[in-house]
GROMACS .gro file of C-alpha atoms in nm:
model
  361
    1MET     CA    1   4.298  -4.051   1.698
    2SER     CA    2   4.050  -4.352   1.628
    3ASP     CA    3   3.737  -4.297   1.364
    4ALA     CA    4   3.520  -4.310   1.670
    5ARG     CA    5   3.675  -3.992   1.855
    6ALA     CA    6   3.742  -3.787   1.516
    7SER     CA    7   3.380  -3.836   1.456
    8GLU     CA    8   3.284  -3.739   1.807
    9SER     CA    9   3.502  -3.473   1.791
   10ARG     CA   10   3.328  -3.319   1.457
   11VAL     CA   11   3.007  -3.380   1.610
   12ILE     CA   12   3.054  -3.199   1.927
   13GLU     CA   13   3.225  -2.929   1.770
   14ASP     CA   14   2.956  -2.879   1.528
   15LEU     CA   15   2.684  -2.914   1.791
   16LEU     CA   16   2.838  -2.634   2.012
   17ALA     CA   17   2.842  -2.392   1.708
   18PHE     CA   18   2.474  -2.509   1.603
   19ILE     CA   19   2.326  -2.461   1.974
   20GLY     CA   20   2.503  -2.124   2.021
   21ALA     CA   21   2.336  -2.007   1.700
   22ALA     CA   22   2.067  -1.754   1.730
   23GLY     CA   23   1.813  -2.013   1.553
   24ALA     CA   24   1.771  -2.287   1.301
   25ASP     CA   25   1.541  -2.345   0.999
   26GLU     CA   26   1.415  -2.693   0.879
   27ASP     CA   27   1.706  -2.744   0.666
   28ALA     CA   28   1.955  -2.638   0.903
   29PHE     CA   29   1.820  -2.872   1.183
   30ASN     CA   30   1.771  -3.166   0.916
   31ARG     CA   31   2.136  -3.133   0.826
   32MET     CA   32   2.249  -3.174   1.176
   33ALA     CA   33   2.036  -3.410   1.298
   34LEU     CA   34   2.178  -3.594   0.966
   35ALA     CA   35   2.515  -3.598   1.077
   36VAL     CA   36   2.445  -3.681   1.467
   37PHE     CA   37   2.233  -3.993   1.333
   38ALA     CA   38   2.531  -4.102   1.097
   39HIS     CA   39   2.755  -4.082   1.422
   40GLN     CA   40   2.503  -4.266   1.654
   41PHE     CA   41   2.464  -4.507   1.352
   42GLU     CA   42   2.828  -4.600   1.301
   43HIS     CA   43   2.933  -4.633   1.660
   44ASN     CA   44   2.620  -4.738   1.874
   45GLN     CA   45   2.556  -5.081   1.747
   46PRO     CA   46   2.253  -5.175   1.939
   47TYR     CA   47   2.091  -4.906   1.773
   48ARG     CA   48   2.262  -4.980   1.446
   49ARG     CA   49   2.102  -5.321   1.429
   50PHE     CA   50   1.769  -5.172   1.528
   51ALA     CA   51   1.776  -4.906   1.252
   52VAL     CA   52   1.869  -5.172   0.982
   53GLN     CA   53   1.600  -5.415   1.115
   54ARG     CA   54   1.365  -5.100   1.028
   55GLY     CA   55   1.570  -5.041   0.726
   56ARG     CA   56   1.714  -4.719   0.791
   57THR     CA   57   2.079  -4.645   0.740
   58ALA     CA   58   2.291  -4.323   0.721
   59ARG     CA   59   2.270  -4.414   0.349
   60THR     CA   60   1.879  -4.369   0.318
   61VAL     CA   61   1.754  -4.142   0.573
   62LYS     CA   62   1.714  -3.830   0.437
   63SER     CA   63   1.503  -3.637   0.679
   64TRP     CA   64   1.499  -3.604   1.079
   65ARG     CA   65   1.163  -3.741   1.088
   66ASP     CA   66   1.285  -4.078   0.953
   67VAL     CA   67   1.537  -4.160   1.218
   68PRO     CA   68   1.406  -4.460   1.385
   69ALA     CA   69   1.301  -4.344   1.781
   70VAL     CA   70   1.426  -4.565   2.056
   71PRO     CA   71   1.160  -4.651   2.329
   72ILE     CA   72   1.233  -4.495   2.628
   73SER     CA   73   1.221  -4.803   2.838
   74ALA     CA   74   1.496  -4.924   2.633
   75PHE     CA   75   1.737  -4.735   2.820
   76LYS     CA   76   1.676  -4.961   3.090
   77GLU     CA   77   1.766  -5.292   2.914
   78LEU     CA   78   2.065  -5.170   2.696
   79THR     CA   79   2.392  -4.959   2.702
   80LEU     CA   80   2.317  -4.683   2.449
   81THR     CA   81   2.609  -4.503   2.403
   82CYS     CA   82   2.885  -4.472   2.087
   83ARG     CA   83   3.174  -4.406   2.349
   84PRO     CA   84   3.266  -4.702   2.576
   85PRO     CA   85   3.063  -4.622   2.932
   86GLU     CA   86   3.395  -4.635   3.136
   87ASP     CA   87   3.528  -4.362   2.889
   88CYS     CA   88   3.223  -4.135   2.971
   89GLU     CA   89   3.288  -3.817   3.169
   90ARG     CA   90   2.935  -3.847   3.338
   91VAL     CA   91   2.630  -4.116   3.344
   92PHE     CA   92   2.312  -3.985   3.442
   93MET     CA   93   2.049  -4.260   3.601
   94THR     CA   94   1.671  -4.260   3.606
   95SER     CA   95   1.477  -4.288   3.919
   96GLY     CA   96   1.420  -4.664   3.897
   97THR     CA   97   1.065  -4.599   4.051
   98THR     CA   98   0.937  -4.894   3.819
   99GLN     CA   99   1.077  -5.223   3.951
  100GLY     CA  100   1.384  -5.087   4.103
  101VAL     CA  101   1.534  -5.077   3.753
  102ARG     CA  102   1.741  -4.758   3.614
  103GLY     CA  103   1.799  -4.648   3.288
  104LYS     CA  104   2.168  -4.464   3.198
  105SER     CA  105   2.238  -4.222   2.987
  106HIS     CA  106   2.596  -4.180   2.915
  107HIS     CA  107   2.807  -3.847   2.850
  108PRO     CA  108   3.157  -3.837   2.703
  109THR     CA  109   3.152  -3.476   2.792
  110MET     CA  110   2.941  -3.244   2.971
  111ALA     CA  111   3.027  -2.930   2.729
  112VAL     CA  112   2.722  -2.988   2.505
  113TRP     CA  113   2.462  -3.081   2.810
  114ASP     CA  114   2.564  -2.761   2.986
  115ARG     CA  115   2.544  -2.550   2.665
  116SER     CA  116   2.216  -2.650   2.613
  117MET     CA  117   2.085  -2.586   2.956
  118THR     CA  118   2.224  -2.315   3.006
  119LEU     CA  119   2.125  -2.073   2.721
  120ASN     CA  120   1.766  -2.213   2.721
  121PHE     CA  121   1.747  -2.145   3.073
  122ARG     CA  122   1.860  -1.786   3.036
  123ARG     CA  123   1.582  -1.754   2.775
  124ARG     CA  124   1.306  -1.910   2.923
  125PHE     CA  125   1.346  -1.869   3.285
  126MET     CA  126   1.550  -1.559   3.372
  127GLY     CA  127   1.361  -1.316   3.213
  128ASP     CA  128   1.559  -0.962   3.191
  129GLN     CA  129   1.760  -1.068   3.511
  130ASP     CA  130   2.098  -1.165   3.493
  131ARG     CA  131   2.098  -1.335   3.853
  132LEU     CA  132   1.821  -1.408   4.106
  133ARG     CA  133   1.900  -1.514   4.445
  134MET     CA  134   1.780  -1.887   4.443
  135GLY     CA  135   1.646  -2.165   4.685
  136ILE     CA  136   1.684  -2.518   4.556
  137LEU     CA  137   1.440  -2.737   4.689
  138PHE     CA  138   1.678  -3.061   4.598
  139PRO     CA  139   1.972  -3.252   4.704
  140THR     CA  140   2.305  -3.068   4.579
  141GLU     CA  141   2.471  -3.245   4.270
  142GLU     CA  142   2.772  -3.389   4.522
  143ALA     CA  143   2.494  -3.601   4.723
  144MET     CA  144   2.333  -3.724   4.398
  145PRO     CA  145   2.615  -3.717   4.099
  146ASN     CA  146   2.387  -3.955   3.914
  147SER     CA  147   2.081  -3.720   3.889
  148SER     CA  148   2.040  -3.526   3.587
  149LEU     CA  149   1.812  -3.265   3.766
  150ALA     CA  150   2.070  -3.218   4.063
  151ARG     CA  151   2.318  -3.144   3.791
  152TYR     CA  152   2.041  -2.900   3.604
  153LEU     CA  153   1.967  -2.731   3.920
  154ALA     CA  154   2.326  -2.697   4.053
  155LEU     CA  155   2.425  -2.542   3.691
  156ALA     CA  156   2.147  -2.292   3.735
  157MET     CA  157   2.243  -2.155   4.054
  158ARG     CA  158   2.623  -2.172   3.968
  159THR     CA  159   2.529  -2.006   3.669
  160PHE     CA  160   2.236  -1.754   3.740
  161GLY     CA  161   2.237  -1.737   4.136
  162ALA     CA  162   2.325  -1.458   4.314
  163GLU     CA  163   2.481  -1.438   4.634
  164GLY     CA  164   2.302  -1.632   4.867
  165SER     CA  165   2.162  -1.861   4.686
  166ARG     CA  166   2.166  -2.239   4.831
  167ASN     CA  167   2.028  -2.577   4.852
  168PHE     CA  168   1.773  -2.628   5.111
  169ILE     CA  169   1.731  -3.010   5.119
  170GLY     CA  170   2.028  -3.214   5.250
  171ASP     CA  171   2.082  -3.516   5.488
  172GLN     CA  172   1.844  -3.450   5.716
  173GLY     CA  173   1.579  -3.381   5.451
  174LEU     CA  174   1.420  -2.993   5.383
  175ASP     CA  175   1.495  -2.727   5.639
  176VAL     CA  176   1.175  -2.546   5.630
  177ALA     CA  177   1.326  -2.307   5.907
  178ALA     CA  178   1.607  -2.199   5.642
  179VAL     CA  179   1.358  -2.176   5.358
  180THR     CA  180   1.125  -1.939   5.559
  181ALA     CA  181   1.422  -1.742   5.663
  182ASP     CA  182   1.506  -1.705   5.303
  183LEU     CA  183   1.155  -1.617   5.210
  184GLU     CA  184   1.140  -1.352   5.468
  185ARG     CA  185   1.461  -1.155   5.388
  186ALA     CA  186   1.367  -1.165   5.021
  187GLU     CA  187   1.026  -0.987   5.138
  188GLN     CA  188   1.217  -0.738   5.346
  189ALA     CA  189   1.488  -0.628   5.137
  190GLY     CA  190   1.219  -0.622   4.796
  191GLU     CA  191   1.454  -0.826   4.589
  192PRO     CA  192   1.337  -1.081   4.355
  193TYR     CA  193   1.351  -1.429   4.404
  194ALA     CA  194   1.332  -1.755   4.248
  195LEU     CA  195   1.233  -2.102   4.404
  196LEU     CA  196   1.347  -2.387   4.216
  197GLY     CA  197   1.290  -2.795   4.242
  198ALA     CA  198   1.098  -3.085   4.199
  199SER     CA  199   0.714  -3.051   4.180
  200TYR     CA  200   0.654  -3.302   4.484
  201SER     CA  201   0.938  -3.089   4.708
  202PHE     CA  202   0.707  -2.780   4.665
  203VAL     CA  203   0.400  -2.999   4.796
  204HIS     CA  204   0.603  -3.117   5.098
  205LEU     CA  205   0.726  -2.737   5.161
  206MET     CA  206   0.366  -2.600   5.125
  207ASP     CA  207   0.214  -2.838   5.376
  208ALA     CA  208   0.516  -2.788   5.599
  209LEU     CA  209   0.425  -2.420   5.639
  210GLY     CA  210   0.068  -2.503   5.746
  211GLY     CA  211  -0.107  -2.230   5.544
  212ARG     CA  212   0.163  -1.943   5.585
  213ARG     CA  213   0.191  -1.701   5.290
  214PHE     CA  214   0.472  -1.456   5.179
  215ALA     CA  215   0.451  -1.208   4.942
  216LEU     CA  216   0.762  -1.242   4.723
  217PRO     CA  217   0.877  -0.905   4.530
  218GLU     CA  218   0.780  -0.842   4.207
  219GLY     CA  219   1.003  -1.019   3.929
  220SER     CA  220   1.007  -1.337   4.176
  221ARG     CA  221   0.960  -1.660   3.973
  222ILE     CA  222   0.910  -2.045   4.060
  223LEU     CA  223   1.019  -2.337   3.849
  224ASP     CA  224   0.906  -2.700   3.905
  225THR     CA  225   0.962  -2.964   3.732
  226GLY     CA  226   0.796  -3.347   3.729
  227GLY     CA  227   0.517  -3.437   3.875
  228PHE     CA  228   0.440  -3.587   4.236
  229LYS     CA  229   0.247  -3.935   4.177
  230GLY     CA  230   0.385  -4.174   4.431
  231GLN     CA  231   0.621  -3.886   4.629
  232SER     CA  232   0.362  -3.676   4.831
  233ARG     CA  233   0.010  -3.622   4.826
  234GLU     CA  234  -0.156  -3.610   4.441
  235MET     CA  235  -0.296  -3.265   4.338
  236GLU     CA  236  -0.445  -3.148   4.029
  237ALA     CA  237  -0.226  -2.900   3.812
  238ASP     CA  238  -0.473  -2.614   3.864
  239ALA     CA  239  -0.520  -2.647   4.236
  240PHE     CA  240  -0.115  -2.704   4.265
  241TYR     CA  241  -0.034  -2.357   4.092
  242ASP     CA  242  -0.322  -2.179   4.280
  243GLN     CA  243  -0.153  -2.261   4.567
  244LEU     CA  244   0.185  -2.206   4.477
  245SER     CA  245   0.091  -1.870   4.371
  246ALA     CA  246  -0.146  -1.770   4.676
  247THR     CA  247   0.186  -1.915   4.913
  248PHE     CA  248   0.470  -1.723   4.739
  249GLY     CA  249   0.258  -1.431   4.578
  250VAL     CA  250   0.379  -1.563   4.244
  251PRO     CA  251   0.168  -1.499   3.991
  252ARG     CA  252   0.067  -1.834   3.807
  253ARG     CA  253   0.251  -1.649   3.478
  254SER     CA  254   0.554  -1.646   3.658
  255CYS     CA  255   0.509  -2.002   3.790
  256ILE     CA  256   0.737  -2.199   3.518
  257ASN     CA  257   0.706  -2.574   3.469
  258MET     CA  258   1.014  -2.730   3.323
  259TYR     CA  259   0.989  -3.065   3.129
  260GLY     CA  260   1.270  -3.302   3.107
  261MET     CA  261   1.435  -3.635   3.151
  262THR     CA  262   1.715  -3.824   3.159
  263GLU     CA  263   1.687  -3.947   2.836
  264LEU     CA  264   1.726  -3.633   2.697
  265SER     CA  265   2.023  -3.373   2.682
  266SER     CA  266   1.756  -3.040   2.644
  267GLN     CA  267   1.477  -2.937   2.869
  268PHE     CA  268   1.107  -2.778   2.727
  269TYR     CA  269   0.934  -2.518   2.901
  270ASP     CA  270   0.608  -2.324   2.922
  271ASP     CA  271   0.552  -1.970   2.986
  272GLY     CA  272   0.342  -1.975   3.283
  273ASN     CA  273   0.063  -2.187   3.402
  274GLU     CA  274  -0.224  -1.941   3.391
  275ALA     CA  275  -0.367  -2.205   3.190
  276CYS     CA  276  -0.352  -2.591   3.237
  277PRO     CA  277  -0.251  -2.771   3.050
  278SER     CA  278   0.015  -2.512   2.937
  279VAL     CA  279   0.205  -2.518   2.614
  280LYS     CA  280   0.530  -2.679   2.612
  281SER     CA  281   0.820  -2.582   2.381
  282GLY     CA  282   1.172  -2.645   2.348
  283PRO     CA  283   1.476  -2.469   2.186
  284HIS     CA  284   1.598  -2.449   1.845
  285TRP     CA  285   1.813  -2.800   1.856
  286ILE     CA  286   1.506  -2.978   1.941
  287ARG     CA  287   1.185  -3.109   1.756
  288SER     CA  288   0.895  -3.308   1.903
  289ARG     CA  289   0.643  -3.488   1.724
  290VAL     CA  290   0.334  -3.664   1.834
  291VAL     CA  291   0.268  -4.030   1.709
  292ASN     CA  292   0.083  -4.325   1.698
  293PRO     CA  293   0.321  -4.579   1.876
  294LEU     CA  294   0.248  -4.844   1.697
  295THR     CA  295   0.292  -4.732   1.382
  296GLY     CA  296   0.526  -4.457   1.424
  297GLU     CA  297   0.330  -4.217   1.220
  298GLU     CA  298   0.212  -3.896   1.305
  299VAL     CA  299  -0.132  -3.804   1.429
  300PRO     CA  300  -0.310  -3.462   1.321
  301LYS     CA  301  -0.273  -3.176   1.532
  302GLY     CA  302  -0.538  -3.196   1.798
  303THR     CA  303  -0.534  -3.531   1.859
  304VAL     CA  304  -0.381  -3.721   2.122
  305GLY     CA  305  -0.083  -3.925   2.081
  306VAL     CA  306   0.270  -4.044   2.226
  307LEU     CA  307   0.557  -3.775   2.199
  308VAL     CA  308   0.865  -3.836   2.035
  309HIS     CA  309   1.165  -3.585   2.119
  310HIS     CA  310   1.443  -3.556   1.847
  311ASP     CA  311   1.705  -3.379   2.092
  312LEU     CA  312   2.049  -3.321   1.886
  313ALA     CA  313   2.205  -3.228   2.187
  314HIS     CA  314   2.170  -3.604   2.347
  315PHE     CA  315   2.441  -3.713   2.043
  316ASN     CA  316   2.616  -4.027   2.215
  317CYS     CA  317   2.291  -4.211   2.297
  318ALA     CA  318   1.994  -4.176   2.053
  319SER     CA  319   1.875  -3.835   1.965
  320ALA     CA  320   1.517  -3.978   1.868
  321ILE     CA  321   1.315  -4.057   2.178
  322LEU     CA  322   0.990  -4.232   2.188
  323THR     CA  323   0.880  -4.124   2.525
  324GLU     CA  324   0.545  -4.275   2.736
  325ASP     CA  325   0.393  -3.937   2.740
  326ALA     CA  326   0.063  -3.832   2.622
  327GLY     CA  327   0.064  -3.519   2.411
  328ILE     CA  328  -0.105  -3.302   2.175
  329ALA     CA  329   0.030  -3.092   1.894
  330VAL     CA  330  -0.046  -2.776   1.880
  331GLU     CA  331   0.076  -2.434   1.704
  332ALA     CA  332   0.335  -2.301   1.937
  333GLY     CA  333   0.453  -2.639   2.063
  334PHE     CA  334   0.270  -2.939   2.231
  335ARG     CA  335   0.032  -2.991   2.587
  336LEU     CA  336   0.160  -3.293   2.778
  337LEU     CA  337  -0.111  -3.488   2.929
  338GLY     CA  338   0.086  -3.732   3.142
  339ARG     CA  339   0.168  -4.080   3.119
  340ALA     CA  340   0.006  -4.278   2.794
  341ASP     CA  341  -0.272  -4.501   2.873
  342GLY     CA  342  -0.502  -4.738   2.669
  343ALA     CA  343  -0.427  -4.842   2.347
  344ASP     CA  344  -0.120  -4.615   2.348
  345ALA     CA  345   0.046  -4.738   2.615
  346LYS     CA  346   0.001  -5.080   2.482
  347GLY     CA  347   0.166  -4.959   2.187
  348CYS     CA  348   0.486  -4.797   2.357
  349SER     CA  349   0.512  -5.153   2.548
  350LEU     CA  350   0.482  -5.370   2.188
  351ALA     CA  351   0.766  -5.064   2.086
  352VAL     CA  352   0.986  -5.151   2.337
  353GLU     CA  353   0.957  -5.516   2.272
  354GLU     CA  354   1.030  -5.451   1.899
  355PHE     CA  355   1.321  -5.256   1.977
  356LEU     CA  356   1.498  -5.472   2.225
  357LYS     CA  357   1.455  -5.776   1.939
  358ALA     CA  358   1.610  -5.630   1.706
  359ALA     CA  359   1.876  -5.429   1.910
  360ARG     CA  360   2.025  -5.752   2.089
  361VAL     CA  361   2.267  -5.972   1.951
   0.00000   0.00000   0.00000
């Protein structure tokens, strides 16, 4: 076995154990983060060049907070992977809504990604239910093999979906009649039901229902992810969750928003949307900071900055990601405010330029 494969095998084994643990204090997270960084520094050459230019090496970095963060847009410009792309089990791609360029995230194995998703989903969405009948407002994984969201929803249905769970978006688009029939069945049977999908799919469904309302049984819940700008009519968050609750009879505290991205292997959740913006938080194998994108320094709690996520499960590409999302750090996590603008957006663009200049040969 090559040194790279041996290193990868050790990291995967340790990560699976780390993710499966009940929790992790700061010291345990730091040890695992440094091991992942050492693997990436050694075997991900563009990232190594960037880190060296920043004066950060596997010898000098002593804290996960000092691991250099890769600007998220860099995934559209460079191949960031420790394992050769052709040897990876799965490649997820971004939607490519900006200038048609799609970022890529390479996964040598789906074992870590899947473990991260299922353990976190069970705790943050399923509540006291082992399985729920699920309606998925998104295409199947077979139809979109490069979509991390399609994988996420397929894994949710496969692992936690009760008999009769299914996707409602196919070649002909959203099957409104089939969704309606499933919602009616849930009402009549008195069994809790879950609707999951992209936020904009819910907007399309509610528009298609034309004001019709349902009263889903107690214990039903809704999961939406992403936004809907450019995909359907735009709505403010409060109006969106008011309409979700009124349309399906699910209280706003049971309307959960998942925040994730192709460039990560873990997801964030809130505890419902009785108030917006809600507080998002992740599992013990991910940490988040709010920074000034120009300096990389953390801003004080309560101050708007740009989110940096350090996801240990994203072991093959780059575990520390500088997003383009504005946020505010709070005691229990962070409030997501949408895309960065103004000086923060300019800082993100400059960070991308700096990374590409350092990382390219």
